[in-house]
Amino acid sequence: MLETGTKAPDFELPDQNGTMHKLSDYAGKKVILYFYPKDSTPGCTKQACGFSERYPQFLEKGAVVLGVSKDTVASHKKFEEKYGLAFTLLADPERKVIEAYDVWKEKKNYGKVSMGVVRTTYLIDEKGIIIKANDKVKAADDPEKMLGEV
């Protein structure tokens, strides 16, 4: 996980519509950049729907929400449409950004060890500095917790 107080690595990734986004496009706004393992899984769906429900409140506070996983643009589009998600999902199938933000880790699940995305949320300030970093994310609680942090 990247440390608070460090400059967030810039990136360029496509969203669920294939439009390219750079972190630097959001200069002057707070960015909630959250990494999640997989579209349409129970925890990831709870987290995404929570961010979507609160999205107008994030916007009022001058913040945007960007969700990142290694799913494809097409997978993100299905996820967005199925749950009516109101924010941007970024596709990182090559894991460039996932690895730049140090969230690709060894995970243990029922004793089985594998590599995967550790659910992590970063809050990046208007100047591109990480001001909060959390890798002990509870999917259902994360959106409300982050709304309080912005």
PDB file of C-alpha atoms in Angstrom:
ATOM      1  CA  MET A   1       0.000   0.000   0.000  1.00  0.00           C
ATOM      2  CA  LEU A   2       1.243   3.482  -0.791  1.00  0.00           C
ATOM      3  CA  GLU A   3       1.912   5.821   2.123  1.00  0.00           C
ATOM      4  CA  THR A   4      -0.110   8.898   2.985  1.00  0.00           C
ATOM      5  CA  GLY A   5       1.695  12.121   2.148  1.00  0.00           C
ATOM      6  CA  THR A   6       3.119  10.715  -1.116  1.00  0.00           C
ATOM      7  CA  LYS A   7       2.187  11.832  -4.626  1.00  0.00           C
ATOM      8  CA  ALA A   8      -0.379   9.486  -6.174  1.00  0.00           C
ATOM      9  CA  PRO A   9       0.971   7.878  -9.365  1.00  0.00           C
ATOM     10  CA  ASP A  10      -0.719   9.294 -12.471  1.00  0.00           C
ATOM     11  CA  PHE A  11      -2.317   6.791 -14.817  1.00  0.00           C
ATOM     12  CA  GLU A  12      -4.456   6.457 -17.906  1.00  0.00           C
ATOM     13  CA  LEU A  13      -7.182   3.793 -18.050  1.00  0.00           C
ATOM     14  CA  PRO A  14     -10.422   3.258 -19.999  1.00  0.00           C
ATOM     15  CA  ASP A  15     -13.777   3.482 -18.218  1.00  0.00           C
ATOM     16  CA  GLN A  16     -16.864   1.296 -18.722  1.00  0.00           C
ATOM     17  CA  ASN A  17     -17.604   3.213 -21.962  1.00  0.00           C
ATOM     18  CA  GLY A  18     -14.052   3.000 -23.322  1.00  0.00           C
ATOM     19  CA  THR A  19     -13.312   6.688 -22.545  1.00  0.00           C
ATOM     20  CA  MET A  20      -9.775   7.275 -21.267  1.00  0.00           C
ATOM     21  CA  HIS A  21      -9.252   8.843 -17.833  1.00  0.00           C
ATOM     22  CA  LYS A  22      -6.073  10.188 -16.248  1.00  0.00           C
ATOM     23  CA  LEU A  23      -5.698  10.939 -12.563  1.00  0.00           C
ATOM     24  CA  SER A  24      -4.327  14.345 -13.588  1.00  0.00           C
ATOM     25  CA  ASP A  25      -7.719  15.101 -15.239  1.00  0.00           C
ATOM     26  CA  TYR A  26      -9.105  15.433 -11.714  1.00  0.00           C
ATOM     27  CA  ALA A  27      -6.638  18.040 -10.414  1.00  0.00           C
ATOM     28  CA  GLY A  28      -8.521  20.466  -8.171  1.00  0.00           C
ATOM     29  CA  LYS A  29     -10.914  17.750  -6.948  1.00  0.00           C
ATOM     30  CA  LYS A  30     -10.626  15.136  -4.257  1.00  0.00           C
ATOM     31  CA  VAL A  31     -10.529  11.615  -5.666  1.00  0.00           C
ATOM     32  CA  ILE A  32     -11.660   8.450  -3.953  1.00  0.00           C
ATOM     33  CA  LEU A  33      -9.705   5.790  -5.810  1.00  0.00           C
ATOM     34  CA  TYR A  34     -10.794   2.358  -4.712  1.00  0.00           C
ATOM     35  CA  PHE A  35      -9.485  -0.985  -5.870  1.00  0.00           C
ATOM     36  CA  TYR A  36     -11.719  -4.035  -5.735  1.00  0.00           C
ATOM     37  CA  PRO A  37     -11.262  -7.689  -6.745  1.00  0.00           C
ATOM     38  CA  LYS A  38     -14.109  -8.461  -9.194  1.00  0.00           C
ATOM     39  CA  ASP A  39     -17.260  -7.078 -10.803  1.00  0.00           C
ATOM     40  CA  SER A  40     -20.624  -8.482  -9.649  1.00  0.00           C
ATOM     41  CA  THR A  41     -19.303 -10.420  -6.644  1.00  0.00           C
ATOM     42  CA  PRO A  42     -21.229  -9.914  -3.367  1.00  0.00           C
ATOM     43  CA  GLY A  43     -18.733  -7.684  -1.503  1.00  0.00           C
ATOM     44  CA  CYS A  44     -17.765  -5.671  -4.579  1.00  0.00           C
ATOM     45  CA  THR A  45     -21.429  -5.125  -5.460  1.00  0.00           C
ATOM     46  CA  LYS A  46     -22.222  -3.885  -1.924  1.00  0.00           C
ATOM     47  CA  GLN A  47     -19.280  -1.496  -2.050  1.00  0.00           C
ATOM     48  CA  ALA A  48     -20.110  -0.188  -5.555  1.00  0.00           C
ATOM     49  CA  CYS A  49     -23.815   0.282  -4.780  1.00  0.00           C
ATOM     50  CA  GLY A  50     -22.879   2.114  -1.565  1.00  0.00           C
ATOM     51  CA  PHE A  51     -20.642   4.529  -3.485  1.00  0.00           C
ATOM     52  CA  SER A  52     -23.334   4.959  -6.154  1.00  0.00           C
ATOM     53  CA  GLU A  53     -26.080   5.758  -3.611  1.00  0.00           C
ATOM     54  CA  ARG A  54     -23.875   8.401  -1.976  1.00  0.00           C
ATOM     55  CA  TYR A  55     -22.376   9.768  -5.207  1.00  0.00           C
ATOM     56  CA  PRO A  56     -24.387  13.043  -5.165  1.00  0.00           C
ATOM     57  CA  GLN A  57     -23.057  13.710  -1.631  1.00  0.00           C
ATOM     58  CA  PHE A  58     -19.476  13.071  -2.792  1.00  0.00           C
ATOM     59  CA  LEU A  59     -19.971  15.510  -5.679  1.00  0.00           C
ATOM     60  CA  GLU A  60     -21.361  18.139  -3.253  1.00  0.00           C
ATOM     61  CA  LYS A  61     -18.110  17.820  -1.299  1.00  0.00           C
ATOM     62  CA  GLY A  62     -16.026  18.304  -4.473  1.00  0.00           C
ATOM     63  CA  ALA A  63     -15.006  14.653  -4.725  1.00  0.00           C
ATOM     64  CA  VAL A  64     -15.224  12.031  -7.462  1.00  0.00           C
ATOM     65  CA  VAL A  65     -15.230   8.248  -7.061  1.00  0.00           C
ATOM     66  CA  LEU A  66     -13.182   5.989  -9.335  1.00  0.00           C
ATOM     67  CA  GLY A  67     -13.390   2.204  -8.956  1.00  0.00           C
ATOM     68  CA  VAL A  68     -10.568   0.078 -10.401  1.00  0.00           C
ATOM     69  CA  SER A  69     -10.363  -3.663 -10.989  1.00  0.00           C
ATOM     70  CA  LYS A  70      -8.651  -5.937 -13.487  1.00  0.00           C
ATOM     71  CA  ASP A  71     -11.996  -6.650 -15.178  1.00  0.00           C
ATOM     72  CA  THR A  72     -12.481  -5.585 -18.806  1.00  0.00           C
ATOM     73  CA  VAL A  73     -14.339  -2.566 -20.159  1.00  0.00           C
ATOM     74  CA  ALA A  74     -17.187  -4.917 -21.233  1.00  0.00           C
ATOM     75  CA  SER A  75     -17.404  -6.471 -17.764  1.00  0.00           C
ATOM     76  CA  HIS A  76     -17.516  -2.998 -16.176  1.00  0.00           C
ATOM     77  CA  LYS A  77     -20.296  -1.956 -18.579  1.00  0.00           C
ATOM     78  CA  LYS A  78     -22.427  -4.966 -17.551  1.00  0.00           C
ATOM     79  CA  PHE A  79     -21.739  -4.253 -13.861  1.00  0.00           C
ATOM     80  CA  GLU A  80     -22.677  -0.573 -14.281  1.00  0.00           C
ATOM     81  CA  GLU A  81     -25.899  -1.380 -16.162  1.00  0.00           C
ATOM     82  CA  LYS A  82     -26.979  -4.217 -13.865  1.00  0.00           C
ATOM     83  CA  TYR A  83     -26.759  -2.051 -10.727  1.00  0.00           C
ATOM     84  CA  GLY A  84     -27.272   1.440 -12.217  1.00  0.00           C
ATOM     85  CA  LEU A  85     -23.897   2.652 -10.945  1.00  0.00           C
ATOM     86  CA  ALA A  86     -23.474   6.438 -11.019  1.00  0.00           C
ATOM     87  CA  PHE A  87     -19.677   6.709 -11.006  1.00  0.00           C
ATOM     88  CA  THR A  88     -16.693   5.741 -13.141  1.00  0.00           C
ATOM     89  CA  LEU A  89     -15.258   2.208 -13.244  1.00  0.00           C
ATOM     90  CA  LEU A  90     -11.757   1.876 -14.689  1.00  0.00           C
ATOM     91  CA  ALA A  91     -10.508  -1.279 -16.418  1.00  0.00           C
ATOM     92  CA  ASP A  92      -6.939  -2.393 -15.633  1.00  0.00           C
ATOM     93  CA  PRO A  93      -6.623  -5.926 -17.080  1.00  0.00           C
ATOM     94  CA  GLU A  94      -2.827  -5.521 -17.417  1.00  0.00           C
ATOM     95  CA  ARG A  95      -2.660  -4.543 -13.710  1.00  0.00           C
ATOM     96  CA  LYS A  96      -0.414  -1.505 -14.412  1.00  0.00           C
ATOM     97  CA  VAL A  97      -2.279   0.793 -12.025  1.00  0.00           C
ATOM     98  CA  ILE A  98      -3.123  -2.017  -9.597  1.00  0.00           C
ATOM     99  CA  GLU A  99       0.604  -2.704  -9.243  1.00  0.00           C
ATOM    100  CA  ALA A 100       1.580   1.007  -9.212  1.00  0.00           C
ATOM    101  CA  TYR A 101      -0.730   1.458  -6.204  1.00  0.00           C
ATOM    102  CA  ASP A 102       0.675  -1.688  -4.547  1.00  0.00           C
ATOM    103  CA  VAL A 103      -2.627  -3.557  -4.188  1.00  0.00           C
ATOM    104  CA  TRP A 104      -1.656  -6.773  -6.049  1.00  0.00           C
ATOM    105  CA  LYS A 105      -0.773  -9.089  -3.189  1.00  0.00           C
ATOM    106  CA  GLU A 106      -0.678 -12.646  -1.987  1.00  0.00           C
ATOM    107  CA  LYS A 107      -4.048 -13.544  -0.481  1.00  0.00           C
ATOM    108  CA  LYS A 108      -5.152 -16.515   1.586  1.00  0.00           C
ATOM    109  CA  ASN A 109      -8.667 -17.826   1.167  1.00  0.00           C
ATOM    110  CA  TYR A 110      -9.716 -20.975   3.017  1.00  0.00           C
ATOM    111  CA  GLY A 111      -6.046 -21.931   3.306  1.00  0.00           C
ATOM    112  CA  LYS A 112      -5.422 -21.517  -0.444  1.00  0.00           C
ATOM    113  CA  VAL A 113      -2.783 -18.952  -1.395  1.00  0.00           C
ATOM    114  CA  SER A 114      -3.188 -16.927  -4.587  1.00  0.00           C
ATOM    115  CA  MET A 115      -2.369 -13.503  -5.991  1.00  0.00           C
ATOM    116  CA  GLY A 116      -5.122 -10.933  -6.255  1.00  0.00           C
ATOM    117  CA  VAL A 117      -6.331  -7.400  -5.632  1.00  0.00           C
ATOM    118  CA  VAL A 118      -6.488  -6.499  -1.960  1.00  0.00           C
ATOM    119  CA  ARG A 119      -9.532  -4.274  -1.454  1.00  0.00           C
ATOM    120  CA  THR A 120      -7.936  -0.858  -0.842  1.00  0.00           C
ATOM    121  CA  THR A 121      -9.260   2.717  -0.834  1.00  0.00           C
ATOM    122  CA  TYR A 122      -7.176   5.845  -1.311  1.00  0.00           C
ATOM    123  CA  LEU A 123      -8.292   9.433  -0.768  1.00  0.00           C
ATOM    124  CA  ILE A 124      -6.271  11.776  -2.961  1.00  0.00           C
ATOM    125  CA  ASP A 125      -6.400  15.537  -2.394  1.00  0.00           C
ATOM    126  CA  GLU A 126      -6.806  18.329  -4.962  1.00  0.00           C
ATOM    127  CA  LYS A 127      -3.033  18.434  -5.550  1.00  0.00           C
ATOM    128  CA  GLY A 128      -2.667  14.681  -6.174  1.00  0.00           C
ATOM    129  CA  ILE A 129      -1.327  13.768  -2.718  1.00  0.00           C
ATOM    130  CA  ILE A 130      -2.586  10.640  -0.940  1.00  0.00           C
ATOM    131  CA  ILE A 131      -4.180  11.857   2.297  1.00  0.00           C
ATOM    132  CA  LYS A 132      -5.821   8.580   3.398  1.00  0.00           C
ATOM    133  CA  ALA A 133      -4.946   4.997   2.589  1.00  0.00           C
ATOM    134  CA  ASN A 134      -6.898   2.011   3.875  1.00  0.00           C
ATOM    135  CA  ASP A 135      -6.212  -1.632   3.065  1.00  0.00           C
ATOM    136  CA  LYS A 136      -8.434  -3.004   5.850  1.00  0.00           C
ATOM    137  CA  VAL A 137     -11.593  -2.182   3.908  1.00  0.00           C
ATOM    138  CA  LYS A 138     -14.962  -3.624   4.851  1.00  0.00           C
ATOM    139  CA  ALA A 139     -16.869  -3.478   1.554  1.00  0.00           C
ATOM    140  CA  ALA A 140     -20.268  -2.560   3.024  1.00  0.00           C
ATOM    141  CA  ASP A 141     -18.879   0.165   5.345  1.00  0.00           C
ATOM    142  CA  ASP A 142     -16.327   1.784   3.004  1.00  0.00           C
ATOM    143  CA  PRO A 143     -18.612   4.248   1.143  1.00  0.00           C
ATOM    144  CA  GLU A 144     -20.059   5.752   4.344  1.00  0.00           C
ATOM    145  CA  LYS A 145     -16.622   5.876   5.992  1.00  0.00           C
ATOM    146  CA  MET A 146     -15.096   7.642   2.983  1.00  0.00           C
ATOM    147  CA  LEU A 147     -17.960  10.133   2.794  1.00  0.00           C
ATOM    148  CA  GLY A 148     -17.017  11.151   6.338  1.00  0.00           C
ATOM    149  CA  GLU A 149     -13.345  11.534   5.336  1.00  0.00           C
ATOM    150  CA  VAL A 150     -13.840  13.865   2.349  1.00  0.00           C
TER     151      VAL A 150
END
